[in-house]
Amino acid sequence: MSALRRSLFALMLGALSVVPLTVSASSEKAEDLARIEAQGLKSAGTKRLQEFVAQPAAPKGSVQFSRKWIDAQPKASGSEQWRCLAEALYFEARGETVKGQFAVAEVIMNRVKSARFPGSLCAVINQGTGKKYQCQFTYTCDGYAEVIAEPRAFARVGKVARYMMDGEVPSLTDGATHYHTTAVRPRWSKVYTRTAKIGVHLFYRHTWRTASN
């Protein structure tokens, strides 16, 4: 007997506990079993039956870089740090592929981990804000109001931010701390080490010199 059939049979026994059975097991006929099974299925309800046949939820860490997958994930929420990262992804990468959004988020996380940048998401994202076009992330100092006009896109990048903060995403950029779109070529891109190209962004790792090298 399959696991599904055993589970359904257990449900039938519970549902029929108040129904006296006058026929012994040795004399049950095929039609009696069919009737009992049908009644058990009915008493189980559609929702319960769907739980038996539904595919198990994906385990933690099994991130898929597709819009279909990210849209199917639960709505995300979090602290001020989560909000900062979600907003950065919205203004910097909402038009990117999901993989590209994860990659941009990874750069920001890599900066937080580096001693050469501020130690929190909000501080990294707002570094240089207040000096027009001298900030690290242009949307924070371009003089335009930061208006989230696409709530669905924000909900999506909010999920990306949540997964990144929870540490459930494999590395995509090989330690990159900088990126730019393929439409521009900043001066620093000539000396930094390029690590990846994902969507419309190129990713780089800074070639800082230290006492050890």
mmCIF file of C-alpha atoms in Angstrom, residues 80-94 100-127 136-140 157 160-161 164-165 172-180 201-204 208:
data_model
loop_
_atom_site.group_PDB
_atom_site.id
_atom_site.type_symbol
_atom_site.label_atom_id
_atom_site.label_comp_id
_atom_site.label_asym_id
_atom_site.label_seq_id
_atom_site.Cartn_x
_atom_site.Cartn_y
_atom_site.Cartn_z
ATOM 1 C CA GLU A 80 15.488 49.237 8.443
ATOM 2 C CA GLN A 81 18.546 47.464 7.022
ATOM 3 C CA TRP A 82 16.310 45.233 4.915
ATOM 4 C CA ARG A 83 14.417 48.298 3.699
ATOM 5 C CA CYS A 84 17.654 50.015 2.680
ATOM 6 C CA LEU A 85 18.770 47.003 0.649
ATOM 7 C CA ALA A 86 15.353 46.534 -0.948
ATOM 8 C CA GLU A 87 15.244 50.198 -1.973
ATOM 9 C CA ALA A 88 18.763 50.029 -3.402
ATOM 10 C CA LEU A 89 17.803 47.029 -5.510
ATOM 11 C CA TYR A 90 14.623 48.761 -6.644
ATOM 12 C CA PHE A 91 16.367 51.920 -7.834
ATOM 13 C CA GLU A 92 19.549 50.244 -9.057
ATOM 14 C CA ALA A 93 18.371 46.949 -10.545
ATOM 15 C CA ARG A 94 14.596 46.542 -10.781
ATOM 16 C CA GLY A 100 21.231 40.303 -11.835
ATOM 17 C CA GLN A 101 19.320 41.626 -8.836
ATOM 18 C CA PHE A 102 20.895 38.995 -6.611
ATOM 19 C CA ALA A 103 24.316 39.927 -7.993
ATOM 20 C CA VAL A 104 23.860 43.632 -7.222
ATOM 21 C CA ALA A 105 22.696 42.709 -3.728
ATOM 22 C CA GLU A 106 25.801 40.577 -3.317
ATOM 23 C CA VAL A 107 28.057 43.544 -4.121
ATOM 24 C CA ILE A 108 26.378 45.570 -1.400
ATOM 25 C CA MET A 109 26.734 42.701 1.062
ATOM 26 C CA ASN A 110 30.406 42.314 0.101
ATOM 27 C CA ARG A 111 30.969 45.981 0.927
ATOM 28 C CA VAL A 112 29.411 45.562 4.349
ATOM 29 C CA LYS A 113 31.803 42.672 5.020
ATOM 30 C CA SER A 114 34.831 44.694 3.875
ATOM 31 C CA ALA A 115 36.761 46.835 6.341
ATOM 32 C CA ARG A 116 37.121 49.459 3.584
ATOM 33 C CA PHE A 117 33.416 50.321 3.634
ATOM 34 C CA PRO A 118 30.883 51.179 6.349
ATOM 35 C CA GLY A 119 29.671 48.282 8.459
ATOM 36 C CA SER A 120 25.935 48.253 7.749
ATOM 37 C CA LEU A 121 23.708 48.043 4.707
ATOM 38 C CA CYS A 122 22.184 51.489 5.162
ATOM 39 C CA ALA A 123 25.593 53.085 5.745
ATOM 40 C CA VAL A 124 27.085 51.423 2.668
ATOM 41 C CA ILE A 125 24.162 52.419 0.470
ATOM 42 C CA ASN A 126 24.083 56.028 1.689
ATOM 43 C CA GLN A 127 27.844 56.554 1.647
ATOM 44 C CA GLN A 136 28.304 55.488 -4.147
ATOM 45 C CA PHE A 137 24.792 54.773 -5.434
ATOM 46 C CA THR A 138 23.596 57.512 -7.765
ATOM 47 C CA TYR A 139 19.921 57.378 -6.854
ATOM 48 C CA THR A 140 20.766 58.634 -3.349
ATOM 49 C CA VAL A 157 13.411 42.917 -4.881
ATOM 50 C CA VAL A 160 15.804 39.153 -3.046
ATOM 51 C CA ALA A 161 16.993 41.351 -0.180
ATOM 52 C CA MET A 164 20.583 37.770 0.716
ATOM 53 C CA MET A 165 20.387 38.904 4.330
ATOM 54 C CA LEU A 172 27.657 34.951 -8.069
ATOM 55 C CA THR A 173 30.297 37.684 -8.369
ATOM 56 C CA ASP A 174 33.480 36.190 -6.890
ATOM 57 C CA GLY A 175 33.814 38.840 -4.210
ATOM 58 C CA ALA A 176 32.925 41.879 -6.333
ATOM 59 C CA THR A 177 32.611 45.226 -4.568
ATOM 60 C CA HIS A 178 31.873 47.369 -7.637
ATOM 61 C CA TYR A 179 29.687 47.197 -10.730
ATOM 62 C CA HIS A 180 28.509 49.307 -13.627
ATOM 63 C CA HIS A 201 25.997 44.758 -15.302
ATOM 64 C CA LEU A 202 29.735 44.105 -15.162
ATOM 65 C CA PHE A 203 31.192 43.244 -11.756
ATOM 66 C CA TYR A 204 34.649 44.027 -10.375
ATOM 67 C CA TRP A 208 43.794 47.156 -3.314
#
